[in-house]
Short mmCIF file of C-alpha atoms in Angstrom, two decimals:
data_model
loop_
_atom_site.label_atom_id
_atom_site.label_comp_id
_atom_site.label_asym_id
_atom_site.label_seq_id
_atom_site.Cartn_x
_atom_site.Cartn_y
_atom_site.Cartn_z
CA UNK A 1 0.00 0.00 0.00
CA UNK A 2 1.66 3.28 -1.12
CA UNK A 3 0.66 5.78 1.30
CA UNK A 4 1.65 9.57 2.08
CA UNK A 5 2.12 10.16 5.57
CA UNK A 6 -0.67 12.67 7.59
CA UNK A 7 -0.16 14.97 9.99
CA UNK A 8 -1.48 14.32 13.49
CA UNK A 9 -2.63 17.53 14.30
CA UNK A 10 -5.07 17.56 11.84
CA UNK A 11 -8.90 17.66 12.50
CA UNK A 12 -11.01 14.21 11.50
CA UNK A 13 -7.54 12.58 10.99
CA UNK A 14 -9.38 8.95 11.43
CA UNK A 15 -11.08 9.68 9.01
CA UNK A 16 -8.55 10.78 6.50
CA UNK A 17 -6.56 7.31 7.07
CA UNK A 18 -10.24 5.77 6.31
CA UNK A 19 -10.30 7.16 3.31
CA UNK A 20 -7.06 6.13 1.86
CA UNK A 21 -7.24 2.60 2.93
CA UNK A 22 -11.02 2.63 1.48
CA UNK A 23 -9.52 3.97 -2.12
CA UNK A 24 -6.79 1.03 -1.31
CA UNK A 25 -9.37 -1.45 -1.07
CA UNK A 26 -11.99 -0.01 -3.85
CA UNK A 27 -8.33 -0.45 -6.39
CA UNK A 28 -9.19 -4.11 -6.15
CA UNK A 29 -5.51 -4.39 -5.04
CA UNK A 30 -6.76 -6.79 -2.17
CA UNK A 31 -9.32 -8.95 -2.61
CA UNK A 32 -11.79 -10.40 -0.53
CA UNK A 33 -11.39 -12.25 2.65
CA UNK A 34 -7.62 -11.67 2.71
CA UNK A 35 -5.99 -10.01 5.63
CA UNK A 36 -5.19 -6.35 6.23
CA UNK A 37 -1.66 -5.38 7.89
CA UNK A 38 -1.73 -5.04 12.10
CA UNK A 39 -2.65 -1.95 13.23
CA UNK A 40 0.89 -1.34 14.03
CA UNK A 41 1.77 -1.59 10.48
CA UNK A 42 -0.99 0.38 9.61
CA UNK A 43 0.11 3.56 12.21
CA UNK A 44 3.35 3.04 11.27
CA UNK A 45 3.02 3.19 7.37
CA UNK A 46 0.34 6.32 8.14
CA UNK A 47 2.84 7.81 10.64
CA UNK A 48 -0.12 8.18 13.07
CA UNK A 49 -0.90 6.56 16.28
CA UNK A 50 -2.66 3.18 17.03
CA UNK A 51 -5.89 4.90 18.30
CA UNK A 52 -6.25 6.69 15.08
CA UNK A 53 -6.08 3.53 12.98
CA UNK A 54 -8.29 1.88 15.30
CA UNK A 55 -11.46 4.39 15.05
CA UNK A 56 -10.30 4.34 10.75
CA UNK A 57 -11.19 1.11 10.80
CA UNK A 58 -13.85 1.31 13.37
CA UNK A 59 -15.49 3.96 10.72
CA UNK A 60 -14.76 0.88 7.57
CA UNK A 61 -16.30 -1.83 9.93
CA UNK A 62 -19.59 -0.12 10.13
CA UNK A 63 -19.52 0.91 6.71
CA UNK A 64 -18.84 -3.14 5.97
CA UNK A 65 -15.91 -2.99 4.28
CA UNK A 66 -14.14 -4.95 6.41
CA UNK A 67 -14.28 -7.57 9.53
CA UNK A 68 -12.70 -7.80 12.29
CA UNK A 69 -12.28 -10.73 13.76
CA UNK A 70 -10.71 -11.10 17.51
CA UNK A 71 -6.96 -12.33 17.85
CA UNK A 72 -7.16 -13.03 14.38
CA UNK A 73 -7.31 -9.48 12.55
CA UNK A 74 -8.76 -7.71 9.99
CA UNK A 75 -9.73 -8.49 6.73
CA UNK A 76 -11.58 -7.81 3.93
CA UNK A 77 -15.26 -7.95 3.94
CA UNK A 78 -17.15 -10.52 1.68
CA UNK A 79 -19.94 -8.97 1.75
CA UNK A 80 -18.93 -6.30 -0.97
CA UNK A 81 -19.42 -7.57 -4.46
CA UNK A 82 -16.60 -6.82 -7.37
CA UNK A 83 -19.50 -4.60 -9.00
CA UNK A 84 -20.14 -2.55 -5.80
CA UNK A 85 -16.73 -1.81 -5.91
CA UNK A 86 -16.44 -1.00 -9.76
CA UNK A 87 -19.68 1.32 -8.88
CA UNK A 88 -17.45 3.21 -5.89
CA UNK A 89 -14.58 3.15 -7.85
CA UNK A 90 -16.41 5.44 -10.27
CA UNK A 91 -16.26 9.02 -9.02
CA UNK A 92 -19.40 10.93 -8.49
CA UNK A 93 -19.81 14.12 -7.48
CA UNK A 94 -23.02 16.02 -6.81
CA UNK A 95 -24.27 19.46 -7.55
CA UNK A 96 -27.33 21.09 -4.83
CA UNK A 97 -28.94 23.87 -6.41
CA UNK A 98 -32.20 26.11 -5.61
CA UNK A 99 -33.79 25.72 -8.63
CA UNK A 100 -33.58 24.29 -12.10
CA UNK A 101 -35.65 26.75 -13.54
CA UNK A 102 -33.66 30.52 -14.29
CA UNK A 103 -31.02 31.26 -16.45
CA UNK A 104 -28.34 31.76 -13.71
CA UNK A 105 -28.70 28.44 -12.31
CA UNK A 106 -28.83 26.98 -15.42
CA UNK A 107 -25.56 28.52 -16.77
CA UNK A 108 -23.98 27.75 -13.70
CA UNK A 109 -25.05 24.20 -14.16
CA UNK A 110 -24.25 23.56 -17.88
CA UNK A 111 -20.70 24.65 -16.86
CA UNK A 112 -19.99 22.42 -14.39
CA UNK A 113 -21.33 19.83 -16.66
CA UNK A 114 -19.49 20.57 -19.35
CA UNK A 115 -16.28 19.71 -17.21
CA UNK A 116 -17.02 17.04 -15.71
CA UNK A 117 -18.21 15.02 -18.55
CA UNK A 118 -14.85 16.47 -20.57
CA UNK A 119 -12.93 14.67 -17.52
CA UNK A 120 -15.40 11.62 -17.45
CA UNK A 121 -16.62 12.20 -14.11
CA UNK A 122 -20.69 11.23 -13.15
CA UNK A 123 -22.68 14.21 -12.03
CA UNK A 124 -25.70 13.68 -10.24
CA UNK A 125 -27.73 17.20 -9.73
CA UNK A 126 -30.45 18.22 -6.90
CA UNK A 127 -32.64 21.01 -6.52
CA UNK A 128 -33.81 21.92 -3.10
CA UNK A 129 -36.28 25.10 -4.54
CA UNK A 130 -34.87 27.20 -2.06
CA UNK A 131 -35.49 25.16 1.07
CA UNK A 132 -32.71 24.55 3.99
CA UNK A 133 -34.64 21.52 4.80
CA UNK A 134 -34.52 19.94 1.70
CA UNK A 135 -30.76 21.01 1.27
CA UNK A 136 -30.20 19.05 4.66
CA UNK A 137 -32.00 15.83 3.54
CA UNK A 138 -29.88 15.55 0.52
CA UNK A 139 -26.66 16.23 1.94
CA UNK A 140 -27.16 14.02 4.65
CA UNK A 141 -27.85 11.59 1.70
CA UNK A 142 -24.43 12.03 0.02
CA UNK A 143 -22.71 11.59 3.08
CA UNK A 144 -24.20 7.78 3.34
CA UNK A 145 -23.10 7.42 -0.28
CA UNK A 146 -19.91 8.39 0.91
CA UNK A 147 -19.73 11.24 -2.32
CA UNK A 148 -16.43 11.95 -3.96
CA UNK A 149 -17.35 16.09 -3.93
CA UNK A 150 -20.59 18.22 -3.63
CA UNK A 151 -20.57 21.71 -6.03
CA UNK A 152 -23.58 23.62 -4.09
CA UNK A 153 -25.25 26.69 -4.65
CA UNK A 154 -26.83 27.03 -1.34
CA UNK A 155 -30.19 28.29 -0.51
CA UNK A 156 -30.98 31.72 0.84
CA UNK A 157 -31.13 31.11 4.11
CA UNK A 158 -31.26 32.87 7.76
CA UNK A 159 -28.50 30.45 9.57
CA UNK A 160 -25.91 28.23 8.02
CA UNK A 161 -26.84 24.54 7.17
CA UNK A 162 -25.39 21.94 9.57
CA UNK A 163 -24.97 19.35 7.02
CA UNK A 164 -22.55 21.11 5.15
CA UNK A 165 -20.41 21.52 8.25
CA UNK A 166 -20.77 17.60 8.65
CA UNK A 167 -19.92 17.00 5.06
CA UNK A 168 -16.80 19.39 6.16
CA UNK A 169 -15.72 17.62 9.17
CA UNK A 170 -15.79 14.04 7.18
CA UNK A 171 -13.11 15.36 4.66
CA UNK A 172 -15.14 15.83 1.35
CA UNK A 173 -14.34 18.20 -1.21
CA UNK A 174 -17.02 21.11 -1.31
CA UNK A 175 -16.60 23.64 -3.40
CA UNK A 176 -19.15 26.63 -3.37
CA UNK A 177 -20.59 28.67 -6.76
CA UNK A 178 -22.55 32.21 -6.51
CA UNK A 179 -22.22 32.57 -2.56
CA UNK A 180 -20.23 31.20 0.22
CA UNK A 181 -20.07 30.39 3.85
CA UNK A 182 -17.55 33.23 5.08
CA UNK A 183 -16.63 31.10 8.45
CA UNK A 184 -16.15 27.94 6.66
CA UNK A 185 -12.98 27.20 5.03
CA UNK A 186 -14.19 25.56 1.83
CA UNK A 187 -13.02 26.49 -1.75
CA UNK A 188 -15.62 28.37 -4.03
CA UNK A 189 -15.81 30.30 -6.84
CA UNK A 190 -17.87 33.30 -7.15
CA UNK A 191 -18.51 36.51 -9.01
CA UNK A 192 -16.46 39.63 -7.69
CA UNK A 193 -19.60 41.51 -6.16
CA UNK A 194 -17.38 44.02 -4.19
CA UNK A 195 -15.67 45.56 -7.15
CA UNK A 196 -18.35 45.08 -9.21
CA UNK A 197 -21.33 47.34 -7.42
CA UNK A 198 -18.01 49.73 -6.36
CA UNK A 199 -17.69 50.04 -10.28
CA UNK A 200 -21.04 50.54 -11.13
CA UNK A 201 -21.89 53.18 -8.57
CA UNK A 202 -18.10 55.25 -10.11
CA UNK A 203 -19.94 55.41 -12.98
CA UNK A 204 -23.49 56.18 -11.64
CA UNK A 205 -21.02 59.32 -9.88
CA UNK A 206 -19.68 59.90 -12.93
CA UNK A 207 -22.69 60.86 -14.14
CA UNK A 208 -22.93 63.40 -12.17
CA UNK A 209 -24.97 61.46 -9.20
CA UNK A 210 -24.65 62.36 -5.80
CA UNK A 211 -28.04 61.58 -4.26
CA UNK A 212 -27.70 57.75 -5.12
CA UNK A 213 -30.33 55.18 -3.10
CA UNK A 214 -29.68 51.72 -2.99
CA UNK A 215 -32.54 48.68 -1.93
CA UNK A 216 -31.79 45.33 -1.14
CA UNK A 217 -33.55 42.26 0.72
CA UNK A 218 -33.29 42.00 4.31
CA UNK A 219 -30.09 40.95 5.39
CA UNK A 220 -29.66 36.93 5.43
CA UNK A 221 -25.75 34.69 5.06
CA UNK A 222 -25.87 35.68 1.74
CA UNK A 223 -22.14 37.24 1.12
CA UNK A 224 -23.06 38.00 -2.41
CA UNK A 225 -25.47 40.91 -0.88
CA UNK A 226 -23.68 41.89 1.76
CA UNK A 227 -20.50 42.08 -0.58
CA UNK A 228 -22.50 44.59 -2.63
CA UNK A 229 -23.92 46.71 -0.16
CA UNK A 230 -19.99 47.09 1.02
CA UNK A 231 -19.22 48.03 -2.54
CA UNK A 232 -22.04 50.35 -2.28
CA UNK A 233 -20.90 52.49 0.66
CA UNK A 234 -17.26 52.25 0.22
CA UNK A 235 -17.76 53.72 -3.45
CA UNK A 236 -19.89 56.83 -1.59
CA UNK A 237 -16.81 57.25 0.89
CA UNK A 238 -14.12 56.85 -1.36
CA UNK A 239 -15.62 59.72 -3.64
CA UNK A 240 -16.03 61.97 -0.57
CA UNK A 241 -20.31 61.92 -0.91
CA UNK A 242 -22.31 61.72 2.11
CA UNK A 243 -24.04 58.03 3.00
CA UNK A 244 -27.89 59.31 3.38
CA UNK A 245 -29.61 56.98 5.54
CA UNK A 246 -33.00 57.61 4.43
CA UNK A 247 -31.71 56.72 0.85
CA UNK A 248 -30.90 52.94 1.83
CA UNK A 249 -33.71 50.87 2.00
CA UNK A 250 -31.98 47.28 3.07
CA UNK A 251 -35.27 45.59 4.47
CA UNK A 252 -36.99 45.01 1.25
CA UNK A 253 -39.77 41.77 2.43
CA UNK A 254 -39.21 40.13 -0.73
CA UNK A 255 -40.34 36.70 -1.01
CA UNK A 256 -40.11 36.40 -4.94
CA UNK A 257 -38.13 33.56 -7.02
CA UNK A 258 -34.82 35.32 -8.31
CA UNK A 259 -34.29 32.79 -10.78
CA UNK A 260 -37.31 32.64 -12.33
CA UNK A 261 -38.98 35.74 -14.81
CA UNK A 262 -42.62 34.69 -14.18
CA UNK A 263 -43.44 35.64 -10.67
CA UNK A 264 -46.48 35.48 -8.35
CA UNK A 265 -48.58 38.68 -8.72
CA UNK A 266 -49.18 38.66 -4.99
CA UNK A 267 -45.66 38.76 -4.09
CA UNK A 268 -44.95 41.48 -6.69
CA UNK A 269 -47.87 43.82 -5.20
CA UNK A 270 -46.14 43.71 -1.72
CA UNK A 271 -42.86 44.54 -3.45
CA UNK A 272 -44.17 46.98 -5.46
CA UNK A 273 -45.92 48.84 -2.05
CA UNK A 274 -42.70 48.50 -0.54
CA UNK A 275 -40.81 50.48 -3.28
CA UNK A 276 -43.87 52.92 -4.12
CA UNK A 277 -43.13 53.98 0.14
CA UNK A 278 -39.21 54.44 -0.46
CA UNK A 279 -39.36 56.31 -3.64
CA UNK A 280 -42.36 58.45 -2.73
CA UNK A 281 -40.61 59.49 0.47
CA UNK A 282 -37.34 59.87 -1.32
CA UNK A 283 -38.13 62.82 -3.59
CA UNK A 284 -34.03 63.99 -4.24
CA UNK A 285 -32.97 60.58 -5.26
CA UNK A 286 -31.88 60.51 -8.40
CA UNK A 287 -30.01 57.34 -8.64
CA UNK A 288 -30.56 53.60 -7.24
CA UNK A 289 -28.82 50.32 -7.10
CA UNK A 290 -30.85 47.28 -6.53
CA UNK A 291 -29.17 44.51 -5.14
CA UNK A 292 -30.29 42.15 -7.93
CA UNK A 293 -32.09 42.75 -11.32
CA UNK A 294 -35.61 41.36 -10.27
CA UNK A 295 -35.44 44.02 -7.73
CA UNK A 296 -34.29 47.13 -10.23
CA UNK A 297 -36.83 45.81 -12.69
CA UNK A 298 -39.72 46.34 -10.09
CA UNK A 299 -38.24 49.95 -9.80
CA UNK A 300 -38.77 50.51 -12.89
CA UNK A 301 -42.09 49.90 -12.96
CA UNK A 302 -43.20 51.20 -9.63
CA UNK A 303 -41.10 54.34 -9.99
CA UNK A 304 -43.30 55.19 -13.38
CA UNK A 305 -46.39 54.67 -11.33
CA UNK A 306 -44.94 57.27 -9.54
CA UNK A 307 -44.59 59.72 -12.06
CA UNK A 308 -40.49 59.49 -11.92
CA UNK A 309 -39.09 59.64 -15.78
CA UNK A 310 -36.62 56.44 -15.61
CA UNK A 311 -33.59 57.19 -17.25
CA UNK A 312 -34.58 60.99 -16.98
CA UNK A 313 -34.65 62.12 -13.77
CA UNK A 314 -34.08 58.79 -11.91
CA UNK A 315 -31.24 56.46 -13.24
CA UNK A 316 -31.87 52.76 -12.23
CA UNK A 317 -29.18 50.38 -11.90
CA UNK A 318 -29.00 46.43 -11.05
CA UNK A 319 -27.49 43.18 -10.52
CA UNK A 320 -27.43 40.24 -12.86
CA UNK A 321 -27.81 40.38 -16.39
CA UNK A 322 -30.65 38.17 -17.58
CA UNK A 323 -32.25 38.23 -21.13
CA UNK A 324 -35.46 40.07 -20.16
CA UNK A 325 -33.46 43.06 -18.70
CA UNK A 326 -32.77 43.70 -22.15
CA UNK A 327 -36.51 44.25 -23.10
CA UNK A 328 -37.29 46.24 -20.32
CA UNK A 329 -38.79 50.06 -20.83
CA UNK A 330 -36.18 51.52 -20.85
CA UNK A 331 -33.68 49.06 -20.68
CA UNK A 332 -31.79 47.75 -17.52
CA UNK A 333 -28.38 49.28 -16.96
CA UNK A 334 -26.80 46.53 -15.08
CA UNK A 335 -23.96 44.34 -14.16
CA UNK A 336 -23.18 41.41 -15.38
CA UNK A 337 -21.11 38.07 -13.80
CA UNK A 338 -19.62 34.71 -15.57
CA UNK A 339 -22.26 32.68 -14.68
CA UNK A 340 -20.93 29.57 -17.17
CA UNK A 341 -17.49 29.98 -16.13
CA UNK A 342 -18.12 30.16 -12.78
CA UNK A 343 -19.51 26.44 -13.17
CA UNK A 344 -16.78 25.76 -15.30
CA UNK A 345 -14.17 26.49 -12.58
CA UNK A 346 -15.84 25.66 -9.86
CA UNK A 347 -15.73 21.91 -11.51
CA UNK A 348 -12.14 22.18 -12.06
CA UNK A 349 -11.54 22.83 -8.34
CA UNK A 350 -13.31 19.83 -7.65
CA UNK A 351 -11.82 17.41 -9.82
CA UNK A 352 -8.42 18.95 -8.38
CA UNK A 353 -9.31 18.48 -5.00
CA UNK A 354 -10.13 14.89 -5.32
CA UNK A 355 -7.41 13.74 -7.60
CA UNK A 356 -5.03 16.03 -5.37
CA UNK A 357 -6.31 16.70 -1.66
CA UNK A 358 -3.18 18.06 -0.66
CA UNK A 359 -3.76 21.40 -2.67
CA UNK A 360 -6.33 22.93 -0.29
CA UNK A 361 -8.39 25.10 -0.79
CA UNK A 362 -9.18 27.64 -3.55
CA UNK A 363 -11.38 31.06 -2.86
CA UNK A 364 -12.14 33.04 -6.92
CA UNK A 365 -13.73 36.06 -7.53
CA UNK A 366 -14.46 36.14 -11.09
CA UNK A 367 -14.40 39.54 -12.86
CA UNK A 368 -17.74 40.96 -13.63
CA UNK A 369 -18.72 43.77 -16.50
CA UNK A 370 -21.10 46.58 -16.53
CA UNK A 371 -23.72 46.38 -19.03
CA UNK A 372 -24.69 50.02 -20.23
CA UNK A 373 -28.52 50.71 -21.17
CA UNK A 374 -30.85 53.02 -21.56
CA UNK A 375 -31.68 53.23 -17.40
CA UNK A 376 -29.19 55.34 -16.40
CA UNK A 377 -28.31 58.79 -17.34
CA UNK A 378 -26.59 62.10 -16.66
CA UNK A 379 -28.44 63.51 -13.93
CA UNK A 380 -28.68 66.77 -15.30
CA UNK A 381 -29.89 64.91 -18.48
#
């Protein structure tokens, strides 16, 4: 058995050395019924200690890939057929997403694919439509089929999921697209939402701006919104203008389906009430960012209703870049992120992870690129 030696300080060691001697056993390199090496070997050859190897094996017992027979050893189970073990060989990696419906997800998705079929992986994909419950049952199911690497979008949530913490702590490859866990230290890939909003609201002051609002969701984990609300308000500061308080609405009650253009009508009249408030009350405003397209395209409609001249004298600016932006009246000034290639990498970190798990992790922020329409103007225009 070739093995690289582990460090003992590291967390879940056990369960690192159970994972090498369970890729030693899947190889077909020892068959059935024939005896492992002592444990001594075993923590020798490892370079760990005896208890470690004992709760490794422990963890294989239970999972029945081997027996372990008193004053006589351990050995290979029986009870694992040749084509179970052709099946585990095979290395599968899943992908959790909200939805299947939208064109974000579905970029996303088509570039992961794309990489792992190039590499002759098997992808098996979930949706969890936006439900931490549902997210839970399915990870919880990956760990039992002891998964080579989840690639998950993760819902929009209040709290962090404690599944993905347990798929952590057992030492398999996660690798995050769109959003992240800030406290966890897992590899993802992600579109740069700082420098992108901080961008986008240089140009909005470029244009003269200096009365700029901005709207977002109520605050939940997700680092994609708080990432450009900090673009936001650094991009104020750094240009010397004055944050105005009543100009930031950041508890927008917004219950609507980002990733999908047809939306309930009673969701969107509870938005639209919500926006009708802000801009009514916000008469020198002549600028806003919304923290994602779906939002900016219901400020464009509410903002007519009240008698504001979009792209006159209110600019409107947004986040994300889907086709119907294009069509809207007038057209959505926005910005724009490598959905596809943020699958696309985010699938090469995987595959690189579990072919090399010595490389730790990787953290991307993919460049994003500001789509100029007709929404935004000078604002003495």
């Amino acid at each position: 058995m070739n093995i690289q030696r582990l460090d003992e300080k590291n967390k879940m060691l056990h369960s690192q050395v159970a994972k090498r001697i369970r890729e030693y056993l899947e190889s077909g390199a020892i068959g059935a019924g024939e005896r492992l090496e002592t444990e001594n070997g075993l923590a020798c050859k490892f370079g760990v200690s005896r208890p470690t190897i004992r709760q490794a094996l422990s963890e294989l017992q239970q999972e029945g890939y081997i027996d372990r027979i008193h004053g006589k050893g351990t050995f290979v189970s029986g009870k694992i057929s040749s084509g179970e073990l052709n099946y585990r060989q095979e290395k599968n990696i899943y992908m959790i997403v909200p939805h299947f419906s939208g064109n974000f997800i579905g970029r996303i998705a088509a570039g992961v694919q794309e990489v792992i079929l190039e590499k002759g992986y098997h992808l098996t994909l979930y949706a969890t439509n936006d439900q931490i419950e549902q997210e839970q049952a399915f990870i919880k199911e990956l760990i039992a089929k002891r998964a080579d690497g989840l690639i998950i979008h993760h819902t929009k949530a209040h709290y962090y999921n404690p599944a993905i913490f347990e798929l952590y702590q057992k030492n398999i490859p996660i690798v995050m697209t769109g959003r992240y866990y800030r406290y966890l230290d897992t590899s993802f890939v992600v579109a740069d939402n700082y420098r992108g909003t901080y961008e986008a609201i240089s140009y909005l002051i470029d244009l003269g701006h200096r009365h700029i609002g901005l709207v977002s969701k109520t605050p939940t984990i997700e680092t994609s919104q708080e990432d450009r609300i900090r673009g936001f308000l650094d991009a104020l500061s750094d240009h010397n203008i004055a944050i105005q308080r009543n100009l930031l609405f950041t508890d927008l009650k917004d219950e609507r389906n980002v990733y999908s253009v047809e939306q309930d009508e009673n969701l969107e009249k509870r938005v639209q009430e919500q926006l009708k408030r802000f801009i009514e009350s916000s008469p020198e405003m002549t600028a806003v960012f919304a923290s994602n397209g779906l939002i900016a395209a219901s400020i464009i409609k509410t903002a007519k209703q009240c008698g504001r001249k979009v792209g006159s004298d209110l600019s409107v600016l947004g986040f994300d870049n889907d086709s119907f932006f294009a069509s809207l009246d007038p057209a959505l000034t926005t910005i724009d992120w490598p959905t596809f290639e943020i699958g696309r990498r985010a699938a090469q970190i995987m595959i690189e992870q579990i072919e090399n798990p010595s490389i730790g992790t990787r953290k991307e922020y993919l460049p994003t690129k500001l789509i100029i329409r007709e929404s935004c103007a000078n604002v003495s225009g």
